[in-house]
mmCIF file of C-alpha atoms in Angstrom:
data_model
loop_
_atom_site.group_PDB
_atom_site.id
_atom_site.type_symbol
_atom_site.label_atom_id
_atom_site.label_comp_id
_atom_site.label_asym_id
_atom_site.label_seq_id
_atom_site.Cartn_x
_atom_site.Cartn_y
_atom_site.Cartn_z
ATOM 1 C CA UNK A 1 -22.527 -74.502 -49.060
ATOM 2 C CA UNK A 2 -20.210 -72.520 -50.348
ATOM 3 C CA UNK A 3 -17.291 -74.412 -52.738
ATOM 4 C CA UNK A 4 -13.691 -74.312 -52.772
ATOM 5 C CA UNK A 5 -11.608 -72.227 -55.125
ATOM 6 C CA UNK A 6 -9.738 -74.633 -57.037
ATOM 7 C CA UNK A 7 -6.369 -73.687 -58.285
ATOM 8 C CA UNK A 8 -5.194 -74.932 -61.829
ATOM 9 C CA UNK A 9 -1.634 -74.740 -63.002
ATOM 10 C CA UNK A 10 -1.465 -74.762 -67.149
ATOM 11 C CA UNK A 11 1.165 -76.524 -68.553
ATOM 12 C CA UNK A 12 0.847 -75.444 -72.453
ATOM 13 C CA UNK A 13 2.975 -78.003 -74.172
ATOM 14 C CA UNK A 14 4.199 -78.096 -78.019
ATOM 15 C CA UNK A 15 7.031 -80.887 -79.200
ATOM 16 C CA UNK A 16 6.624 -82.542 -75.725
ATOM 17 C CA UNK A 17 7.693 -79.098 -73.764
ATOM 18 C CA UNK A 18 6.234 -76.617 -71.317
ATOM 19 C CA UNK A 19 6.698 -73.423 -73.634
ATOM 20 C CA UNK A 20 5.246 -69.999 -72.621
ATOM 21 C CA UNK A 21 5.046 -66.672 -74.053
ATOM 22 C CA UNK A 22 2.751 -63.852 -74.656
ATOM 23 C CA UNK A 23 -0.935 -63.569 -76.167
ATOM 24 C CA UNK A 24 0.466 -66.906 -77.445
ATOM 25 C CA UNK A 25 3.590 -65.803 -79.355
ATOM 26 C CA UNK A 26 6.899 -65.547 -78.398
ATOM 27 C CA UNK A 27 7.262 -68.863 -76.700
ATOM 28 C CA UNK A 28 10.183 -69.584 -74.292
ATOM 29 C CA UNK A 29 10.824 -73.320 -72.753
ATOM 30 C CA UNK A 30 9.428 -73.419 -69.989
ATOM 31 C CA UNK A 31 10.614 -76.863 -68.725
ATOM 32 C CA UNK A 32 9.232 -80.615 -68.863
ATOM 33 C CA UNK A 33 5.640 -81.596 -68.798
ATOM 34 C CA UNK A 34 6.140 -84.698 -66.614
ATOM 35 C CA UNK A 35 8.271 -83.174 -64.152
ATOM 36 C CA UNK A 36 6.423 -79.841 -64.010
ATOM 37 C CA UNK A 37 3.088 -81.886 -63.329
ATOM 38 C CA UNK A 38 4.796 -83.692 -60.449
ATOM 39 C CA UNK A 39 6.264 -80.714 -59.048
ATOM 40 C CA UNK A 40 2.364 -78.910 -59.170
ATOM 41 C CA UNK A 41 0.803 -82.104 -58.044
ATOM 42 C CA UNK A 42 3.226 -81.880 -54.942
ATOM 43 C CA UNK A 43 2.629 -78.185 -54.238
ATOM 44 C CA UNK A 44 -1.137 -78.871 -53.611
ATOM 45 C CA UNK A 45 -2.717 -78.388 -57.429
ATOM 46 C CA UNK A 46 -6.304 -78.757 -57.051
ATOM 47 C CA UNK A 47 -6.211 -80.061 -60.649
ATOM 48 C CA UNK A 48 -3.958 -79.503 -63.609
ATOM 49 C CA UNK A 49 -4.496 -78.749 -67.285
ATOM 50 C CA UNK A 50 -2.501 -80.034 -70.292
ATOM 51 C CA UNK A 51 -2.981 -78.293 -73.377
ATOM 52 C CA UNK A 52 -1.941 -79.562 -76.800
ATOM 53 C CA UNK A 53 -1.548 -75.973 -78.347
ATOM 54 C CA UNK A 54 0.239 -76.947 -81.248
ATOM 55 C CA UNK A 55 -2.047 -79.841 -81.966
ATOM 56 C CA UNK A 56 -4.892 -77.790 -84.250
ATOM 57 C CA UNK A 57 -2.298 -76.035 -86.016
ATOM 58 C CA UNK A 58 -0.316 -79.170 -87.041
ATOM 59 C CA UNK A 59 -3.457 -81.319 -87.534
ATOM 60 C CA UNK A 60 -2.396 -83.884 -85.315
ATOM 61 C CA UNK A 61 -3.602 -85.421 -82.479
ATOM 62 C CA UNK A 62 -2.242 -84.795 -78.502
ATOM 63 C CA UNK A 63 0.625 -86.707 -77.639
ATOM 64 C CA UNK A 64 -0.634 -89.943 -75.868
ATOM 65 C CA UNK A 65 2.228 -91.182 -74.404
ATOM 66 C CA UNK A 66 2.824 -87.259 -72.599
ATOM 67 C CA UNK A 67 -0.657 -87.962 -71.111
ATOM 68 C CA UNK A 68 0.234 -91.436 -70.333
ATOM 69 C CA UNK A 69 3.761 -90.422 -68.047
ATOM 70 C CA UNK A 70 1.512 -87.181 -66.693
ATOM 71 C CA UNK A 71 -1.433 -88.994 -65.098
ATOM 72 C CA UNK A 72 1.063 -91.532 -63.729
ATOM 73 C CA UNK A 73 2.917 -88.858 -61.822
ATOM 74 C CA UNK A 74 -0.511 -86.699 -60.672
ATOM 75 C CA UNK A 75 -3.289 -87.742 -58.574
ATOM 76 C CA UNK A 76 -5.179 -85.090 -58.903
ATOM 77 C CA UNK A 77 -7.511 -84.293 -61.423
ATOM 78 C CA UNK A 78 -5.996 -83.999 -65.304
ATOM 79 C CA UNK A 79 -8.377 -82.056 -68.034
ATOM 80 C CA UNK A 80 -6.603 -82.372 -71.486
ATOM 81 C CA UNK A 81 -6.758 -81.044 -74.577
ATOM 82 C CA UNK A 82 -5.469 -80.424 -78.112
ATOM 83 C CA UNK A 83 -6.577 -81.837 -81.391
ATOM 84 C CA UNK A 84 -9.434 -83.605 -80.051
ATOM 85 C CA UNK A 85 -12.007 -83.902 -82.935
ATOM 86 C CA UNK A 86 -14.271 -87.067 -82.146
ATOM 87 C CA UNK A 87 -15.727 -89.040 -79.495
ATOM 88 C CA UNK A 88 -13.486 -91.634 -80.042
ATOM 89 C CA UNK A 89 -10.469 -89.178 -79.503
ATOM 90 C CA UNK A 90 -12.353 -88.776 -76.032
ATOM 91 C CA UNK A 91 -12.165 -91.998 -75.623
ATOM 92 C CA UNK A 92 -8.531 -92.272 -76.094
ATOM 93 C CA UNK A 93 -7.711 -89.957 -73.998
ATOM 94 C CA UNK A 94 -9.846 -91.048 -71.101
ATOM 95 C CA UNK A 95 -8.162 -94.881 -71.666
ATOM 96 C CA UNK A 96 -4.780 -92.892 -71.105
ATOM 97 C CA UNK A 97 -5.246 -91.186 -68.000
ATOM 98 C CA UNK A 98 -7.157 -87.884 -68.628
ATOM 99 C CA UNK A 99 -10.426 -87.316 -66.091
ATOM 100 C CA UNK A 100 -11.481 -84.797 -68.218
ATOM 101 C CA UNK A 101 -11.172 -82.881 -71.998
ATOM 102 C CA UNK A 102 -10.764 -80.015 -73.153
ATOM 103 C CA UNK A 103 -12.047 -78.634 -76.606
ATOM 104 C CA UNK A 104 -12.364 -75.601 -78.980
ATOM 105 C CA UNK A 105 -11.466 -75.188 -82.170
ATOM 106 C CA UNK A 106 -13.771 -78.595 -83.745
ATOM 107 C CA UNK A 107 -17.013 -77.531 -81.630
ATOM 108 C CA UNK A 108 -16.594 -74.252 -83.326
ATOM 109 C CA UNK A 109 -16.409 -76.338 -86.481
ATOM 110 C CA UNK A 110 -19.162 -78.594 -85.307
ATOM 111 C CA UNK A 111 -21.095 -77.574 -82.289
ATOM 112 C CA UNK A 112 -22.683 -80.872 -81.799
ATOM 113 C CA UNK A 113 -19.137 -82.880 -80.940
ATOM 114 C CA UNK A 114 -20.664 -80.701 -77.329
ATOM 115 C CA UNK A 115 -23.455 -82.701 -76.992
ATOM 116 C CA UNK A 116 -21.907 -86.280 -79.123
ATOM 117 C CA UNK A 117 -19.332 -86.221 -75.938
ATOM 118 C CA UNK A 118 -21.700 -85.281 -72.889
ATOM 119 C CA UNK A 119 -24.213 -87.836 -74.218
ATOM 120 C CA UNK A 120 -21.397 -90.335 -74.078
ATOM 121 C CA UNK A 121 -19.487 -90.096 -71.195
ATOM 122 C CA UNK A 122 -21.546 -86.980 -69.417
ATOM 123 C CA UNK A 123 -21.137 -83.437 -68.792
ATOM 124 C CA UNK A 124 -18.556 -83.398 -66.265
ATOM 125 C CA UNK A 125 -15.684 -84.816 -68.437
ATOM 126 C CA UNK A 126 -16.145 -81.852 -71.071
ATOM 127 C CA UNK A 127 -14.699 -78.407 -70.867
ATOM 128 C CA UNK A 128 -15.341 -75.652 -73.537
ATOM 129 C CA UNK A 129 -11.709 -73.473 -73.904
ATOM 130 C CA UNK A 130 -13.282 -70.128 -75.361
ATOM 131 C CA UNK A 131 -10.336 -68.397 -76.463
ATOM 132 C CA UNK A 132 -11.796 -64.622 -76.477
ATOM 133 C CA UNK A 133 -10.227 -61.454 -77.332
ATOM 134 C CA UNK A 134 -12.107 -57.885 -77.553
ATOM 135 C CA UNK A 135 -13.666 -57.033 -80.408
ATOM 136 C CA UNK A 136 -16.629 -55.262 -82.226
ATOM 137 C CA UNK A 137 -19.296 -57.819 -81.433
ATOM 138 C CA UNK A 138 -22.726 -57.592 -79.816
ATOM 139 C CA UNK A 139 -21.404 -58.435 -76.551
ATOM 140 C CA UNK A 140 -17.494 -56.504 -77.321
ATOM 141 C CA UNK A 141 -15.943 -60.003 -76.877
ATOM 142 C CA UNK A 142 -15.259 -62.660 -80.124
ATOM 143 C CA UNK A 143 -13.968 -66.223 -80.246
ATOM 144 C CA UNK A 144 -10.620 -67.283 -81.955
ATOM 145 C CA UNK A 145 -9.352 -70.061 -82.799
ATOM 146 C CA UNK A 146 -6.223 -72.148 -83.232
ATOM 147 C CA UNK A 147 -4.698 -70.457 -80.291
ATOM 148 C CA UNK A 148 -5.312 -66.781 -81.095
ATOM 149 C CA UNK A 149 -4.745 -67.191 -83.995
ATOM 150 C CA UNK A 150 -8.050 -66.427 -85.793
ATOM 151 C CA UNK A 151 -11.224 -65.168 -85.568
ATOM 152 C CA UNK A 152 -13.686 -67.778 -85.234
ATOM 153 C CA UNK A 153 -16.603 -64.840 -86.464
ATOM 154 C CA UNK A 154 -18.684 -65.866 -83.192
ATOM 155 C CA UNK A 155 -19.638 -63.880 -80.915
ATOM 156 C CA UNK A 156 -18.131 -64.856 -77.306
ATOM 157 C CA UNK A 157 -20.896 -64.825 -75.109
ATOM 158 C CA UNK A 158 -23.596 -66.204 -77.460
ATOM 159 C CA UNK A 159 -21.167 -69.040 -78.092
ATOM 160 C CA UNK A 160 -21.100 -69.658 -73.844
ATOM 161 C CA UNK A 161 -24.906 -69.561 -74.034
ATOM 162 C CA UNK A 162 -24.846 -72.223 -76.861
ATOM 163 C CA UNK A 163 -22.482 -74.623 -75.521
ATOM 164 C CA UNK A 164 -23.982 -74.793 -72.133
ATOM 165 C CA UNK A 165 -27.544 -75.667 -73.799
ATOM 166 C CA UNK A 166 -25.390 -78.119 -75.167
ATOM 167 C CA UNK A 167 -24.680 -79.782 -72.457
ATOM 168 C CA UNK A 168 -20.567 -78.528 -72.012
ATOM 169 C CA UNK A 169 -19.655 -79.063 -68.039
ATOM 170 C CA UNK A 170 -17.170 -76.490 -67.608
ATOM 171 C CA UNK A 171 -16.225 -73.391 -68.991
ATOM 172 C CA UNK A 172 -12.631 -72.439 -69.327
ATOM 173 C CA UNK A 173 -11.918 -68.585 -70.238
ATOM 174 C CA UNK A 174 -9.030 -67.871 -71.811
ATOM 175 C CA UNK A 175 -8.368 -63.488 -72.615
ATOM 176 C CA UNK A 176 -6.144 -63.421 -75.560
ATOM 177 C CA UNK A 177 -5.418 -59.913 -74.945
ATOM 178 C CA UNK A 178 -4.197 -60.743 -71.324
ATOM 179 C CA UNK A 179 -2.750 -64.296 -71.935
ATOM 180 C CA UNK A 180 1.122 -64.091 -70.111
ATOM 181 C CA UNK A 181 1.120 -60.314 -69.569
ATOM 182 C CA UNK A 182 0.636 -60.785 -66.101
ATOM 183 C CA UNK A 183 -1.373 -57.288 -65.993
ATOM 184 C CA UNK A 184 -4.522 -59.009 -64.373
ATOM 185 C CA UNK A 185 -7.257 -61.145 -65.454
ATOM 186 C CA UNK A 186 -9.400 -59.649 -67.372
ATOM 187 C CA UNK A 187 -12.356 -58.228 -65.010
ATOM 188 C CA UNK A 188 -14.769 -57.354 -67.975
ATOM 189 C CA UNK A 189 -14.822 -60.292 -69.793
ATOM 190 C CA UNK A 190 -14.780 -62.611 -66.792
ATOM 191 C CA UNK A 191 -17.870 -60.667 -65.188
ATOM 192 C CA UNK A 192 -20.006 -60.869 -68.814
ATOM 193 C CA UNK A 193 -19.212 -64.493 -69.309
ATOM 194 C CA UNK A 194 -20.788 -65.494 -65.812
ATOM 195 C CA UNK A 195 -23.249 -63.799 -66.407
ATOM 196 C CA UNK A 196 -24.483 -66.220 -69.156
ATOM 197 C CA UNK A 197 -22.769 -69.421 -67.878
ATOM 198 C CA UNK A 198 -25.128 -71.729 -66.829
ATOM 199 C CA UNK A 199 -21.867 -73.643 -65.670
ATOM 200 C CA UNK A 200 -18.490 -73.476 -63.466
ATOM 201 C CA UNK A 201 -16.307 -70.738 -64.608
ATOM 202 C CA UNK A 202 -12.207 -71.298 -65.173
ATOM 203 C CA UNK A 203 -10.522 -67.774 -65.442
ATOM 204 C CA UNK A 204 -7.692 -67.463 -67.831
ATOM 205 C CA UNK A 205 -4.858 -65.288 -68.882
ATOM 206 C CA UNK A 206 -3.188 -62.081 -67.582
ATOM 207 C CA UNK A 207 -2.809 -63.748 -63.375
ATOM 208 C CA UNK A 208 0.116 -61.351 -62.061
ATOM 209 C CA UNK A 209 0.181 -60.311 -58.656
ATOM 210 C CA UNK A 210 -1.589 -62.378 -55.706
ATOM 211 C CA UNK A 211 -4.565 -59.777 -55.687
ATOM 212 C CA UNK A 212 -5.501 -60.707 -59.343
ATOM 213 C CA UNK A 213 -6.303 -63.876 -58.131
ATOM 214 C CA UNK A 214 -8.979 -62.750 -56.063
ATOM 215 C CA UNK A 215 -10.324 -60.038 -58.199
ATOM 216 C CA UNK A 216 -11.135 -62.929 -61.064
ATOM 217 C CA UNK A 217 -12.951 -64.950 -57.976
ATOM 218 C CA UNK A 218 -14.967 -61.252 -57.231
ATOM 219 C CA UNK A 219 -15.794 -60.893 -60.564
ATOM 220 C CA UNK A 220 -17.398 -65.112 -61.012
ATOM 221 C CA UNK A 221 -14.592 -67.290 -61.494
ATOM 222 C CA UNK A 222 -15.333 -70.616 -59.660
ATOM 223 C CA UNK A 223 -11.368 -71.654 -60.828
ATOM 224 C CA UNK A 224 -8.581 -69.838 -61.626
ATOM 225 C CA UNK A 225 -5.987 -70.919 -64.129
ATOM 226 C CA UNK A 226 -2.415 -69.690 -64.552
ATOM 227 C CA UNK A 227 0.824 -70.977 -66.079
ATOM 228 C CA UNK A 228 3.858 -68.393 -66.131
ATOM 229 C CA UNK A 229 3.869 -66.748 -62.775
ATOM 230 C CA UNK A 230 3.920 -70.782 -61.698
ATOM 231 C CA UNK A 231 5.936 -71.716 -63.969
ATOM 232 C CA UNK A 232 8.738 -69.094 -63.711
ATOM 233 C CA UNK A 233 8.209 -69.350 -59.947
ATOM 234 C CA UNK A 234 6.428 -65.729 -59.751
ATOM 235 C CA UNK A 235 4.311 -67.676 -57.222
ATOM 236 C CA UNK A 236 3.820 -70.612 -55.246
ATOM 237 C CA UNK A 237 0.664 -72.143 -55.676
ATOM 238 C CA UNK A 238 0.786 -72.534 -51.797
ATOM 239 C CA UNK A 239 1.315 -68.296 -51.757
ATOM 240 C CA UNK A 240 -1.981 -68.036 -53.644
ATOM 241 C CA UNK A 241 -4.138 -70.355 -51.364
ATOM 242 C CA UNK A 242 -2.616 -68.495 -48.039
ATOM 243 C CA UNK A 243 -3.354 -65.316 -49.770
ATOM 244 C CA UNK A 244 -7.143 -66.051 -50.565
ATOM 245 C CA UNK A 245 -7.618 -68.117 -47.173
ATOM 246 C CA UNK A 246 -6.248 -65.140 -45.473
ATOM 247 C CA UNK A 247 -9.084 -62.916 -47.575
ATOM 248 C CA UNK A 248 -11.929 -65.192 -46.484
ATOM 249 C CA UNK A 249 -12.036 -67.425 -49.438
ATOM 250 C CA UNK A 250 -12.800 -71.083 -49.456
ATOM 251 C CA UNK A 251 -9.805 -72.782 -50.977
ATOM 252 C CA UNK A 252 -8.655 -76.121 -50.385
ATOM 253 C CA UNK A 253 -5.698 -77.201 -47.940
ATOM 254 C CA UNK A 254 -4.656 -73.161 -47.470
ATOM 255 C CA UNK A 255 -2.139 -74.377 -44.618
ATOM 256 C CA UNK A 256 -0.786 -77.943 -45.681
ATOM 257 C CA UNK A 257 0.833 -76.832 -48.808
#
C-alpha cells in the first residue's frame, strides 16, 4: 500500500510573527501565525509545522500561548518546535496542543534527549530537524545549528543514521543552501539522506515551481515542506496536490481542496 504525500506548510515564527527570508537571513513579515494556520488548515494542510527559530538563539523557550491559539484554530496535525531542551518541555508542549515536536540544536548537544523523549511518549511524536548545508565531510553534507547559523562539526548523514538508532520518528530535512531561494529542493542531499533513513523523510528548503515538488518525492521524500511560495501565495497548496494527483501520485483530497 502505497501512502499519501502529505503536504506541510512552515510557518517559521520569531516575536509571535510569520517572518521569511533567505538561507535564514533577511527576514520579511510574513503575516500572523494564528491566522496563517487557519487559512492552511482550510486549504487542505495535511499537517502544519511551527517553528520557534528564534528560540535557540535567545535561549528561551517556544511561545506557549502561540501554540495554545494555533492548535485551537487547526485540526490537523501540529509538529512544533524551538527551544525544546527536556522531556518535560515535551511535555509542555504536548499539554498545549502540539501532536508532535520538533528538535535540533539540544540532541546535537545531547543525543540521548532522542531516545529520553521516544522512551516517554514514543517515536511518533519526535522529529529530528537536520539543518544541512554542503560541505567537506565524508558524505559532502554537515549539520548546523541555531538556524544556519553554525556548524554543528557532524557529519549529516552519520548524524541521520544515529538518530534513527535512537529511536527519532521522523526526519525533517532542511538544505541551508536552498532554504527560500525557490531554485528547487535539493535533489542530492534529499536522495543521500534516504538512503540512510531508517524513517519517513520531510523535504525542506528551495520548493519553487510545482515540478520541484515532485522531483523531492522522486528523489525519497515521503513529505514535503514549504513556507514562502505558500506564504506569499506562489502556490496554493490545493495547486500542488492537483499537480501531483495529475502525475500519478498518492496525495490526499487532490480534488476537495
Amino acid at each position: 500500500m502505497t501512502l499519501s504525500v502529505r503536504i506541510i506548510p512552515c510557518l517559521d515564527v520569531t516575536d509571535g510573527r510569520v517572518v521569511k527570508g533567505v538561507n535564514f537571513t533577511d527576514l520579511v513579515d510574513a503575516g500572523d501565525p494564528v491566522e496563517m494556520a487557519s487559512l492552511y488548515g482550510r486549504e487542505g494542510a495535511d499537517e502544519l509545522t511551527f517553528l520557534d527559530i528564534s528560540a535557540s538563539v535567545a535561549g528561551r523557550e517556544t511561545t506557549l500561548d502561540v501554540v495554545r491559539k494555533t492548535a485551537e484554530q487547526v485540526f490537523i496535525p501540529l509538529t512544533v518546535g524551538g527551544g525544546i531542551r527536556t522531556v518535560e518541555d515535551v511535555d509542555r508542549l504536548l499539554r498545549a496542543g502540539a501532536d508532535k515536536v520538533s528538535i535540533n540544536t539540544a540532541a546535537l548537544a545531547r543525543p540521548e534527549l532522542i531516545a529520553e523523549i521516544a522512551d516517554r511518549f514514543g517515536s511518533q511524536v519526535l522529529v529530528l530537524s537536520v539543518d544541512a548545508r554542503r560541505a567537506r565531510t565524508d558524505s559532502g553534507f554537515e549539520v548546523t545549528t541555531h538556524g544556519g547559523r553554525e556548524s554543528a562539526g557532524v557529519d549529516a548523514l552519520a548524524w541521520v543514521e544515529k538518530a534513527c538508532a535512537l529511536g527519532v520518528g521522523e526526519i525533517l530535512l532542511n538544505s541551508m543552501d536552498a532554504d527560500g531561494t525557490r531554485a528547487g529542493y535539493d535533489i542530492g542531499m534529499i536522495t543521500a539522506v534516504r538512503a540512510v533513513s531508517k524513517v519517513p523523510l520531510i523535504a525542506s528548503g528551495g520548493a519553487g515551481t510545482l515540478e520541484d515538488f515532485a522531483s523531492a518525492l522522486d528523489a525519497g521524500a515521503d513529505a514535503l515542506l514549504a513556507a514562502s511560495v505558500f506564504h506569499f501565495g506562489i502556490h496554493r497548496i490545493g495547486d500542488v496536490k492537483k499537480y501531483l494527483s495529475g502525475h500519478n501520485y498518492s496525495v490526499r483530497n487532490a480534488h476537495t481542496v
